[in-house]
Tab-separated table of C-alpha atoms and ligand atoms in Angstrom:
chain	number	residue	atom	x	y	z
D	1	UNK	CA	-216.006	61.937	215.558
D	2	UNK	CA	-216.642	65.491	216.997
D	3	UNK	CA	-219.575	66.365	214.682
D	4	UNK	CA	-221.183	70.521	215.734
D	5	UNK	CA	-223.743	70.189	212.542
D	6	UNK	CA	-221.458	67.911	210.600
D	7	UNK	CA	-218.615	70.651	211.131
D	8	UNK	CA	-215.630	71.307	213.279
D	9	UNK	CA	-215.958	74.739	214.142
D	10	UNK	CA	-212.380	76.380	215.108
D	11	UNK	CA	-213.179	75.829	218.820
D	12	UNK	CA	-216.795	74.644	220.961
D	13	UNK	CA	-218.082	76.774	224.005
D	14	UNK	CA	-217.401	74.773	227.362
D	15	UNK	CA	-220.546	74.141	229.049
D	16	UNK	CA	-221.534	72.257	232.513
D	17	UNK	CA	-224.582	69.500	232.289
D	18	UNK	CA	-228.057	71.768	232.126
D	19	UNK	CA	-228.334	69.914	235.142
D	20	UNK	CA	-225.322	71.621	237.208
D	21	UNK	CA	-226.717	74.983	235.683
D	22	UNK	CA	-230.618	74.275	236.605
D	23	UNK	CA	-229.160	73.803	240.308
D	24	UNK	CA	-226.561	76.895	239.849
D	25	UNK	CA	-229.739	79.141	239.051
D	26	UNK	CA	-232.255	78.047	241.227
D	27	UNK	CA	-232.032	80.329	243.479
D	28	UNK	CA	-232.547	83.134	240.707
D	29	UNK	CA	-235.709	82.204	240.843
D	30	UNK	CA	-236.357	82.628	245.081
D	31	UNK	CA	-234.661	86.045	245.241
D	32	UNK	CA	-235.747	87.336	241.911
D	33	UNK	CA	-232.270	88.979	242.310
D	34	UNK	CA	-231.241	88.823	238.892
D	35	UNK	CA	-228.221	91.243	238.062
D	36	UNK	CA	-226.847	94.591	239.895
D	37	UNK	CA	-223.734	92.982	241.760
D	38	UNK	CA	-225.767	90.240	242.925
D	39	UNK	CA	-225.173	87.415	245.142
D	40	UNK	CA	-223.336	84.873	242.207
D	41	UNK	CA	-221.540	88.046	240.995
D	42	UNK	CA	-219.990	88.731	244.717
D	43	UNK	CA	-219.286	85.215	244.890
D	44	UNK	CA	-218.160	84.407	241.478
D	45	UNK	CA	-215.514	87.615	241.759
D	46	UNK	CA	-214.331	86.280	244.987
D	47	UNK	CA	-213.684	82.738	243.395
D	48	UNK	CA	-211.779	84.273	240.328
D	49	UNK	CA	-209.679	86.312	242.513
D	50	UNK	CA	-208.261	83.366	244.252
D	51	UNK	CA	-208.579	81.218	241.221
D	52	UNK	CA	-206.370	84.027	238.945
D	53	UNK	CA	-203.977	84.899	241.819
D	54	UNK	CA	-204.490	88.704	241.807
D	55	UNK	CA	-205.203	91.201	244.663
D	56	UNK	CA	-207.942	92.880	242.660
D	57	UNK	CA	-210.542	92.136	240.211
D	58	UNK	CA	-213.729	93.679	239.330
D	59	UNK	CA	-216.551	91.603	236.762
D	60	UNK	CA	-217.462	93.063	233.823
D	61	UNK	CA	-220.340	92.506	231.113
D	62	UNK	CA	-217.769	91.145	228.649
D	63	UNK	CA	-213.915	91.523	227.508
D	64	UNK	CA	-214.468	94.740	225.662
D	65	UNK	CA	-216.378	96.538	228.328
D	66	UNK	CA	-213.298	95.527	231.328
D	67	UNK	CA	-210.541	96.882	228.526
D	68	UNK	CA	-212.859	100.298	227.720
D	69	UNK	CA	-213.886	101.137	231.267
D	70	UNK	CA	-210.309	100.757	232.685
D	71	UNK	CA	-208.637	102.894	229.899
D	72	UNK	CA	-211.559	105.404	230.958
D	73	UNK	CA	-210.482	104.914	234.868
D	74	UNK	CA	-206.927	105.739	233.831
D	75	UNK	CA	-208.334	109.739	232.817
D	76	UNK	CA	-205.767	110.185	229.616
D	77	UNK	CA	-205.812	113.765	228.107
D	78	UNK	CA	-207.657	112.978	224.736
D	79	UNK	CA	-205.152	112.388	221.678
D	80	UNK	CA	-202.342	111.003	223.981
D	81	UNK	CA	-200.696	108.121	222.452
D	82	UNK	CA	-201.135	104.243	223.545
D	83	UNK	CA	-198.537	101.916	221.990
D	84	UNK	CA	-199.853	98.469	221.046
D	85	UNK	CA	-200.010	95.458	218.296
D	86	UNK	CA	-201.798	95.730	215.163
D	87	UNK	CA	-202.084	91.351	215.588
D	88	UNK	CA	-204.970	91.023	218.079
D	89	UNK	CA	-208.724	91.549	217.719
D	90	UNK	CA	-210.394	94.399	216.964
D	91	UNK	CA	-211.463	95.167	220.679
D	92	UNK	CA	-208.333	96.528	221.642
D	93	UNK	CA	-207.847	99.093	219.191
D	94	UNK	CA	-211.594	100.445	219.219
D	95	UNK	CA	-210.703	100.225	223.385
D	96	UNK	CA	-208.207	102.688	222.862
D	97	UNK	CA	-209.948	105.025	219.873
D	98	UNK	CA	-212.844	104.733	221.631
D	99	UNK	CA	-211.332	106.542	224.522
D	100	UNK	CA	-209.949	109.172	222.346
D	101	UNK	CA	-207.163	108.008	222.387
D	102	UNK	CA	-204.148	107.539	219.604
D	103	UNK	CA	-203.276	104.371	219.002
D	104	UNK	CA	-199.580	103.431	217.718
D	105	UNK	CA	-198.152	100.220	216.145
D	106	UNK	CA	-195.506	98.757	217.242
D	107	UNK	CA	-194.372	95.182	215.358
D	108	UNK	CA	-194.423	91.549	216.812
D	109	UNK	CA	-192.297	89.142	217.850
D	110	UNK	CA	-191.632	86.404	215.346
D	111	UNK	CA	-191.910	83.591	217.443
D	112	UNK	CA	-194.548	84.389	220.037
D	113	UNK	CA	-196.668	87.110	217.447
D	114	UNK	CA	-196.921	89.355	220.803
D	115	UNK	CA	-196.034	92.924	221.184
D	116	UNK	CA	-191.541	92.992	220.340
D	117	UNK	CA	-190.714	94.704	223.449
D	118	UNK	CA	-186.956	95.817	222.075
D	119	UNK	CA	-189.128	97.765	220.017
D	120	UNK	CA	-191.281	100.004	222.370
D	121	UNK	CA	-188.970	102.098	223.198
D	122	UNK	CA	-188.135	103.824	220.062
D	123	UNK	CA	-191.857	104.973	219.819
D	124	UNK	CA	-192.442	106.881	222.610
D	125	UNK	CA	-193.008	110.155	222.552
D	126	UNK	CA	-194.006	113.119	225.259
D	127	UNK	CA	-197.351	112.139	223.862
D	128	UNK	CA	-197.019	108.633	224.988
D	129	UNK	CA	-198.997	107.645	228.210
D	130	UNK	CA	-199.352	103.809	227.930
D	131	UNK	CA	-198.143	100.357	226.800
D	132	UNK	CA	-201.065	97.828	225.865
D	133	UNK	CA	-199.674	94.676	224.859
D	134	UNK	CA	-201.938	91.331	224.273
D	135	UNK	CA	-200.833	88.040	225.170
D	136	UNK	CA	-201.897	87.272	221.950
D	137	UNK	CA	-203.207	83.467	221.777
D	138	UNK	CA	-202.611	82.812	225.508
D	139	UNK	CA	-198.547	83.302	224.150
D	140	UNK	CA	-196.959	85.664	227.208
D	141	UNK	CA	-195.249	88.634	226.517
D	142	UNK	CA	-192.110	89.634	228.116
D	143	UNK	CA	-193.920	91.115	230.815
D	144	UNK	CA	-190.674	91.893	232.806
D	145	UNK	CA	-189.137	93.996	229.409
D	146	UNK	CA	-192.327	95.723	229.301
D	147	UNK	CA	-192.460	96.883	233.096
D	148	UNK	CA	-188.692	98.028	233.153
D	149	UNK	CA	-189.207	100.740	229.925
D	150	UNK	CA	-192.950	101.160	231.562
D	151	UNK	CA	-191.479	102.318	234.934
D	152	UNK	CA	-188.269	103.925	232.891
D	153	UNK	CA	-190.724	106.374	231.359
D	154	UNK	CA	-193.525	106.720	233.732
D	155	UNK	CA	-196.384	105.121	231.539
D	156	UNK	CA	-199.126	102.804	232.626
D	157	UNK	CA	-199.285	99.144	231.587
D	158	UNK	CA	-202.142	97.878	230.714
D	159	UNK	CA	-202.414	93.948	229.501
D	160	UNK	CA	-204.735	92.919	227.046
D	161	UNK	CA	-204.491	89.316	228.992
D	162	UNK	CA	-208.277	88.496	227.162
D	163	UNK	CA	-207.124	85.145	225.828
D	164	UNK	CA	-204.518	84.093	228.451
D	165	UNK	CA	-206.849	82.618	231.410
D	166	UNK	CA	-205.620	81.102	234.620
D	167	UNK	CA	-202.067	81.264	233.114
D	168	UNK	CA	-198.872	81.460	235.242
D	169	UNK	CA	-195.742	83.333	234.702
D	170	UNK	CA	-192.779	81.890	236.892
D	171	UNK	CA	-195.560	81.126	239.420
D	172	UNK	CA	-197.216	84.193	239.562
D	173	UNK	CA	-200.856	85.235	237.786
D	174	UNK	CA	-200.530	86.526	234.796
D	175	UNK	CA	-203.821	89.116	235.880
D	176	UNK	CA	-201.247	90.536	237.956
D	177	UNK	CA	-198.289	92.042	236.133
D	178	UNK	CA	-199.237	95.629	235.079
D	179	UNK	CA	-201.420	98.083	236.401
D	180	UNK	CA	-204.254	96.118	235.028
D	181	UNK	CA	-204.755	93.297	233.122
D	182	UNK	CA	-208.099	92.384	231.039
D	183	UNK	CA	-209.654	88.835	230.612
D	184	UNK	CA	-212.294	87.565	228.713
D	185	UNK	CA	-214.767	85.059	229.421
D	186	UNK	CA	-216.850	85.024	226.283
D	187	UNK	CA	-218.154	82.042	224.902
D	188	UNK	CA	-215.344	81.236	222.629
D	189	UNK	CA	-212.724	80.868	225.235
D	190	UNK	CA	-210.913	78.639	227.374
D	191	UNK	CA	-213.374	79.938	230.432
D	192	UNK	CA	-216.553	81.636	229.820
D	193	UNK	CA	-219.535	83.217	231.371
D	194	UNK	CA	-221.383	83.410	228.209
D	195	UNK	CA	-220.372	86.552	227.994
D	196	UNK	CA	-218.154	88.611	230.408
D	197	UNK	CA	-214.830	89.825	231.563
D	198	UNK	CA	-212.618	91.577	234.389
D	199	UNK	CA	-210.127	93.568	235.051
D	200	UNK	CA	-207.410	92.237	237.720
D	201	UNK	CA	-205.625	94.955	239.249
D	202	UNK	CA	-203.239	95.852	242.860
D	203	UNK	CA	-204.418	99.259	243.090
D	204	UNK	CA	-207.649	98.899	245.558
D	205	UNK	CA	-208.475	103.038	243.617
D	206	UNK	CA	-208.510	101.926	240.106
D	207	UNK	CA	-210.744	99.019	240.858
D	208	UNK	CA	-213.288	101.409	242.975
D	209	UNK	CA	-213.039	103.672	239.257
D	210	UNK	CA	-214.027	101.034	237.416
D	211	UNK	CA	-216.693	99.707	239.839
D	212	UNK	CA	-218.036	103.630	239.549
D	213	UNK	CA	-218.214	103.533	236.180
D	214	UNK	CA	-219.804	100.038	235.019
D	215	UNK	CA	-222.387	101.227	237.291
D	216	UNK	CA	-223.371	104.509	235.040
D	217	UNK	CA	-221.257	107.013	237.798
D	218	UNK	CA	-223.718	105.975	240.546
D	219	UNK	CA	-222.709	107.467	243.970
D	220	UNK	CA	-225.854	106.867	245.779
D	221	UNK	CA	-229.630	107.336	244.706
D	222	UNK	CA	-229.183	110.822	244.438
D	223	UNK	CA	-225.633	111.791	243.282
D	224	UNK	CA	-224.508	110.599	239.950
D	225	UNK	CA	-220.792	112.020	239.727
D	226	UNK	CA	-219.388	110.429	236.456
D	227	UNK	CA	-220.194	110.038	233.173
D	228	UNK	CA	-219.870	105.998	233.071
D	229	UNK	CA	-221.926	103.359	231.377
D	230	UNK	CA	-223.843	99.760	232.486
D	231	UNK	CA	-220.779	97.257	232.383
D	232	UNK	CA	-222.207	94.844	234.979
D	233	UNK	CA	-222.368	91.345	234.678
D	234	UNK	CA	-225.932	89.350	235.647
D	235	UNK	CA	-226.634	86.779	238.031
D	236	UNK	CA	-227.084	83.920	234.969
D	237	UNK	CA	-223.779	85.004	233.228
D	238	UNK	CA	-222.259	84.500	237.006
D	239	UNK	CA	-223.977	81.192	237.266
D	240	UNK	CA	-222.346	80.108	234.336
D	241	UNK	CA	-219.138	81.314	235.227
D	242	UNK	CA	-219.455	79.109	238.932
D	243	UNK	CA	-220.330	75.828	237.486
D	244	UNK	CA	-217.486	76.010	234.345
D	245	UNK	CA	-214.777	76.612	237.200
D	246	UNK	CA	-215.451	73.592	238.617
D	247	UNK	CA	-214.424	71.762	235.742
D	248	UNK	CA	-212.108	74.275	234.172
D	249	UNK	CA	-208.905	71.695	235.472
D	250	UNK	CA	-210.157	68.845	233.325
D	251	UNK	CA	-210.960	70.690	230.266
D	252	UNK	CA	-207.510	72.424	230.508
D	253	UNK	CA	-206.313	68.778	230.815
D	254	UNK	CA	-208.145	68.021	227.462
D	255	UNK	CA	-207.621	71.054	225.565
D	256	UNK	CA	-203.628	69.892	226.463
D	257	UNK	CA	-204.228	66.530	224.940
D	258	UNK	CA	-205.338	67.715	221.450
D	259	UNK	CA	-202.372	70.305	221.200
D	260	UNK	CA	-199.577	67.531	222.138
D	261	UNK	CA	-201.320	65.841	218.756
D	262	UNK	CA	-201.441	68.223	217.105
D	263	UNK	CA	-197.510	69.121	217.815
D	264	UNK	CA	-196.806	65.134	217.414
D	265	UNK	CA	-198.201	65.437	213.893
D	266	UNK	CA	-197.355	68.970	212.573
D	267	UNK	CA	-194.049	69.632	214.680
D	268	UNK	CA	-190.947	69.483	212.117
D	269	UNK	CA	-192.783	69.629	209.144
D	270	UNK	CA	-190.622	71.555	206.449
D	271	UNK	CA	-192.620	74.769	206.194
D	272	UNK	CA	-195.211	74.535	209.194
D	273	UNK	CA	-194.402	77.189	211.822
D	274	UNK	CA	-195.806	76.180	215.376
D	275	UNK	CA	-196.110	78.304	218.206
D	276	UNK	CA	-194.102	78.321	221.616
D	277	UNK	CA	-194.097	74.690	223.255
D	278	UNK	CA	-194.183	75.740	226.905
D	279	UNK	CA	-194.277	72.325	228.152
D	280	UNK	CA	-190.685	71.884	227.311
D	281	UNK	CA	-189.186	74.554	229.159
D	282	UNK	CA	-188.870	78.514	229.631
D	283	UNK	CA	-189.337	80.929	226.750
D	284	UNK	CA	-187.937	83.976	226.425
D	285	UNK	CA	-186.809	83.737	229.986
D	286	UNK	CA	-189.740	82.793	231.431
D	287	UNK	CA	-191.818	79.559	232.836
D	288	UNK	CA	-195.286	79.924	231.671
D	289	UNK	CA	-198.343	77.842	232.777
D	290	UNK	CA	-200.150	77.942	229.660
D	291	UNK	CA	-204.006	77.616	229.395
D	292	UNK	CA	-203.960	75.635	225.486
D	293	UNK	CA	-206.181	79.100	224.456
D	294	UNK	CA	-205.296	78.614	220.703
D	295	UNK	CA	-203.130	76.668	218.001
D	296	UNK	CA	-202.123	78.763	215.682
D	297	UNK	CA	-200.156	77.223	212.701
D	298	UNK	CA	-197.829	79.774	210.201
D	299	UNK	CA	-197.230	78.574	206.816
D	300	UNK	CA	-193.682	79.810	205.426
D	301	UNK	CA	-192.484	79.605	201.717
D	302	UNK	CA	-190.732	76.128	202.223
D	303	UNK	CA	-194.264	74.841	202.496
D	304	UNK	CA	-196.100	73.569	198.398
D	305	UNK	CA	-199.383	75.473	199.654
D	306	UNK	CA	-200.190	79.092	200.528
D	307	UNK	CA	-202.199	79.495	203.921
D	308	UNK	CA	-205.372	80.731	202.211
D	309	UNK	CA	-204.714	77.427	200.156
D	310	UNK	CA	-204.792	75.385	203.184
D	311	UNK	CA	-208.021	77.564	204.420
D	312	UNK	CA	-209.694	76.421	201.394
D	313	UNK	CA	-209.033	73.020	201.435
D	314	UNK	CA	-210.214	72.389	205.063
D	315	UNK	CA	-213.198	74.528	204.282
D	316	UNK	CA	-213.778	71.894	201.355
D	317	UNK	CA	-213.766	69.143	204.097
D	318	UNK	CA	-216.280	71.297	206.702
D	319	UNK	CA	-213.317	72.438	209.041
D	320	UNK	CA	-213.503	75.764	209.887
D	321	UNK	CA	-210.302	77.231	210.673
D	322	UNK	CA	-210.193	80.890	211.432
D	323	UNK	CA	-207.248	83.636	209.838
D	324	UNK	CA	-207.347	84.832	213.445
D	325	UNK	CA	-205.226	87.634	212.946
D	326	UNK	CA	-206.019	88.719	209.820
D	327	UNK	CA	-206.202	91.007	208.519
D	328	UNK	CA	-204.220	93.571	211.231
D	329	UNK	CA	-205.951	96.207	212.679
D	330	UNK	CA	-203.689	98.670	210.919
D	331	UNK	CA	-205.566	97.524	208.035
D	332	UNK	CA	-209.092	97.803	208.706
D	333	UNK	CA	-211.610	99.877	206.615
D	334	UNK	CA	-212.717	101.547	209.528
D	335	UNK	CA	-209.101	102.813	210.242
D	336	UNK	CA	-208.999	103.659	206.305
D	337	UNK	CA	-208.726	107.317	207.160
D	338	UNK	CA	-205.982	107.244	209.529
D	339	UNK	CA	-202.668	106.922	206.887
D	340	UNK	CA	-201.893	103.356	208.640
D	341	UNK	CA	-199.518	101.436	206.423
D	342	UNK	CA	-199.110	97.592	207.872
D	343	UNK	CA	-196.129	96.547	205.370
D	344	UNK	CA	-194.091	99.516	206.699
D	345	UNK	CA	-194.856	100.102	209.804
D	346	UNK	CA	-195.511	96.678	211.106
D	347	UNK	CA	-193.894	94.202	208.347
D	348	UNK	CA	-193.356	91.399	210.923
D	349	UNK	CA	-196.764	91.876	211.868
D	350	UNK	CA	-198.248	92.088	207.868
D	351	UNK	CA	-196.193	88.513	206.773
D	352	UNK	CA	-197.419	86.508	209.787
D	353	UNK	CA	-200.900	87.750	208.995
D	354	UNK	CA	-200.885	86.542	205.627
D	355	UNK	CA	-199.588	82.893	206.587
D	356	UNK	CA	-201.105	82.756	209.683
D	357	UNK	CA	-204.280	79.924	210.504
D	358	UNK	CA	-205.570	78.745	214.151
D	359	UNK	CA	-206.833	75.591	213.889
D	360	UNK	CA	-209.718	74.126	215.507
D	361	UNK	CA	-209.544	73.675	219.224
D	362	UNK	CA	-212.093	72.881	222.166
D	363	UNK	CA	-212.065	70.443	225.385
D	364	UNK	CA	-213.529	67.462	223.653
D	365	UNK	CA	-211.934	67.457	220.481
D	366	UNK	CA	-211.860	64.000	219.219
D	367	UNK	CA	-207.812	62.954	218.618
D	368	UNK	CA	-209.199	61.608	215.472
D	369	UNK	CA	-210.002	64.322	213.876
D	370	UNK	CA	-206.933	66.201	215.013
D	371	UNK	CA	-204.817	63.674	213.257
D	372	UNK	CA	-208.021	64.099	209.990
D	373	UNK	CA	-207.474	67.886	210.432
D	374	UNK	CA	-203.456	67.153	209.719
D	375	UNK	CA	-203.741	65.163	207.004
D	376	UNK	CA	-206.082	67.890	205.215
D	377	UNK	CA	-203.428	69.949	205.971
D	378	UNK	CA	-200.242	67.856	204.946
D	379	UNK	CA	-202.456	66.767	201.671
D	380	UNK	CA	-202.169	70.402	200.071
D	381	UNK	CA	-198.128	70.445	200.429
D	382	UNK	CA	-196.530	70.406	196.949
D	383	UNK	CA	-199.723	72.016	195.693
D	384	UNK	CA	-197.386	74.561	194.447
D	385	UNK	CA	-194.759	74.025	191.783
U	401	T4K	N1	-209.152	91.354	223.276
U	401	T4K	C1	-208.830	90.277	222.538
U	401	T4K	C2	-207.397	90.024	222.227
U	401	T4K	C3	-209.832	89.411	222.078
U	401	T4K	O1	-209.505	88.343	221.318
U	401	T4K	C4	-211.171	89.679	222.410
U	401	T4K	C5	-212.223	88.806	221.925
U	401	T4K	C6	-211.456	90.803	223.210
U	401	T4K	C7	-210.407	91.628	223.624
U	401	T4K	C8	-212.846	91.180	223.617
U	401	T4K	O2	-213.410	90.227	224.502
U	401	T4K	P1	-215.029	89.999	224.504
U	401	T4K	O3	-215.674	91.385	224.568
U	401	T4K	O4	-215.418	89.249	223.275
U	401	T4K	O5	-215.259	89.225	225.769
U	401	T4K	C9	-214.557	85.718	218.648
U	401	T4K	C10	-215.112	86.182	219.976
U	401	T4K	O6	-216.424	86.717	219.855
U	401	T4K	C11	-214.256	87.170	220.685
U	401	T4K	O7	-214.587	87.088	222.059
U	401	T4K	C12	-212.779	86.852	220.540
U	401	T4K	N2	-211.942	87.861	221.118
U	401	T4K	C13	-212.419	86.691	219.078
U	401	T4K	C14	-210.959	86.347	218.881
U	401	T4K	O8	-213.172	85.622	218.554
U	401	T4K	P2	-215.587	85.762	216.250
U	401	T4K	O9	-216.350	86.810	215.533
U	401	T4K	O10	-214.457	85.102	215.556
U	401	T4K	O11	-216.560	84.638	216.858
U	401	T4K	P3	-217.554	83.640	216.101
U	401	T4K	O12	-218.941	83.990	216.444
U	401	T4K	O13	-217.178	83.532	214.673
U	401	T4K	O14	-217.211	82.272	216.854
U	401	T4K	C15	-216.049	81.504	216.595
U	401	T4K	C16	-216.392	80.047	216.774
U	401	T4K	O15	-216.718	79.784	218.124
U	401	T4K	C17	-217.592	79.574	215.987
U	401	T4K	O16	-217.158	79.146	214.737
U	401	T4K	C18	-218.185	78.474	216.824
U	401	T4K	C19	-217.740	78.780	218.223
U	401	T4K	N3	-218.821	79.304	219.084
U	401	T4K	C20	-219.211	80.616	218.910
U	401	T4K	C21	-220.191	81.148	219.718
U	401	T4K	C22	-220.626	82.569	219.542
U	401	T4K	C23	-219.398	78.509	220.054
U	401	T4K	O17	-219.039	77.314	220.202
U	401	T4K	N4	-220.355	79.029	220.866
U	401	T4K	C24	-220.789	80.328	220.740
U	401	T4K	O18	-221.662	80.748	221.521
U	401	T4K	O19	-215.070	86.473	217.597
């Protein structure tokens, strides 16, 4: 039984033995070299760039940090206008307001809940200078769609790729469709530093402009050109980030093991939604190498309990699921001002919100509680009348 306090959290930070980390750091301790593009950061960049398949990549103090600084790198005119999903985390949108920047909805896919990309088009404007999708859940969008109307209309592509790790699209890295594409390695993902991020990126002068300004605009000791900010990752967050590589394969290999269960026990269930199965073939055109980053389950009408139903009863029995994405961004109260509406503008969006739950998922999930976790679940059909 997988017991975190007598809960099941919706997913468990990886972690190396204190052992492997003890060794990884040792050497902190020698140099007293402890952050400033250290030795572990220089090495632990060089590592992910082979590891992630990309020409580019530059570290960054977390996920939110790599997608701020390169929107900053790009130099928009303030109030041009960024087209992305409302169904992703929060950090994307303040990425783009943050940079004074506009941004504007466009819906989702049903089936993978990532950015529609027949629907791009008919939002841009002469205001329009970039796409931001999200792989949303480590599902891929249609990254070739995307870069055709990107090219088409001369606007930069920039992938929120935060939850889609190590993934492959027809062989390639997904870091390296785009002009960039952001990952995160915070605690709750597949890979983690602790905290941290990149961006992975083929043009050698963005990644210099980014470098610049994680480092507060620092030319040399005595010229300070740019306006940046400290986005650099330390020597223990890189130490962490070394020793979970070397078992990133085998908790991939787990995490793979608890979503086949879960699909064996939830797929074709009248009313259960599940998300792409990329293990049995292409989707939407495309073979993806998925990373297992999420499970995220949709509750329709044909099923006898409401998703917040289904929250409640798993709560009951200690298992926290997570309404990961709800609610939309186009809904927040600290976007109250802005004359969003999330049923019209974004209705695909809005209903998988409201039915949407991602269920608990982490490298040593026992199988037995994935099949306890499904029978919670199944219990509360034909709740309803
Ligand atoms: N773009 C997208 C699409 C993102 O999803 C995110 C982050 C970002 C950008 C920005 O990347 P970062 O700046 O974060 O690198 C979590 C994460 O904090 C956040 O990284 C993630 N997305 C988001 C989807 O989820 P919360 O507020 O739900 O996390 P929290 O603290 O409730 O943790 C969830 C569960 O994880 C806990 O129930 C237990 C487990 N956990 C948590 C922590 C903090 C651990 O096992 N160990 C831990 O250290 O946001």
């Amino acid at each position: 039984m997988t017991e975190n306090n007598n809960r099941i959290l919706v997913t468990r930070s990886s972690m190396p033995t204190l052992d492997e980390y003890v060794e990884e750091i040792r050497e902190l301790w020698d140099s007293h070299w402890l952050t400033n593009m250290g030795k572990k950061h220089n090495q632990l960049a060089e590592e992910l760039k082979k590891y992630l398949g990309v020409p580019g990549l530059e570290l960054l103090v977390n996920g939110h940090a790599a997608l701020e600084f390169t929107i900053q790198s790009f130099d928009f005119a303030p109030g041009s206008e960024v087209i992305t999903t409302p169904f992703t985390f929060a950090s994307t949108v303040h990425s783009i307001v943050r940079n004074n920047l506009t941004p504007v909805f466009c819906d989702i896919d049903p089936d993978t809940y990532c950015l529609n990309a027949d629907q791009v088009e008919a939002l841009i404007t002469d205001k329009t200078v970039a796409i931001l999708p999200v792989h949303v859940y480590g599902h891929v969008c249609e990254v070739y769609k995307l870069k055709e109307i990107a090219e088409r209309h001369g606007l930069k592509l920039i992938y929120d790729a935060a939850h889609t790790f190590g993934e492959k699209v027809d062989g390639k890295g997904i870091g390296s469709f785009g002009d960039a594409s952001i990952f995160s390695f915070h605690a709750t993902k597949v890979y983690n530093t602790i905290e941290g991020g990149c961006v992975c990126f083929s043009d050698e002068e963005l990644g210099k402009k980014v470098y610049f300004l994680k480092d507060f605009g620092i030319v040399d000791e005595e010229n300070i050109t740019g306006v940046g900010a400290n986005g650099k990752m330390n020597e223990f967050a890189a130490a962490m980030g070394l020793c979970n590589l070397r078992h990133l394969k085998e908790e991939i290999d787990k995490r793979r093991k608890v979503i086949r269960r879960y699909r064996k026990n939830l797929g074709g269930v009248k009313g259960i939604k599940l998300g792409p199965d990329y293990e049995n073939g292409s989707v939407k055109g495309m073979d993806v190498e998925f990373n297992y980053a999420y499970f995220p389950v949709v509750f329709t009408d044909e099923f006898g309990a409401g998703r917040d139903q289904v929250f409640a009863k798993l709560a009951e029995n200690n298992i926290g699921a997570r309404k990961y994405f709800y609610p939309l961004i186009n809904e927040l109260k600290c976007y109250e001002d802005m004359g969003w509406s999330a049923k019209e503008q974004t209705p695909v969006a809005y209903d998988i919100s409201m039915r949407v739950l991602t269920l608990p998922l982490f490298a040593d999930l026992a199988l037995d509680d994935v099949d306890r976790i499904c029978e919670i679940i199944l219990s509360t059909d034909n709740h309803l009348e």
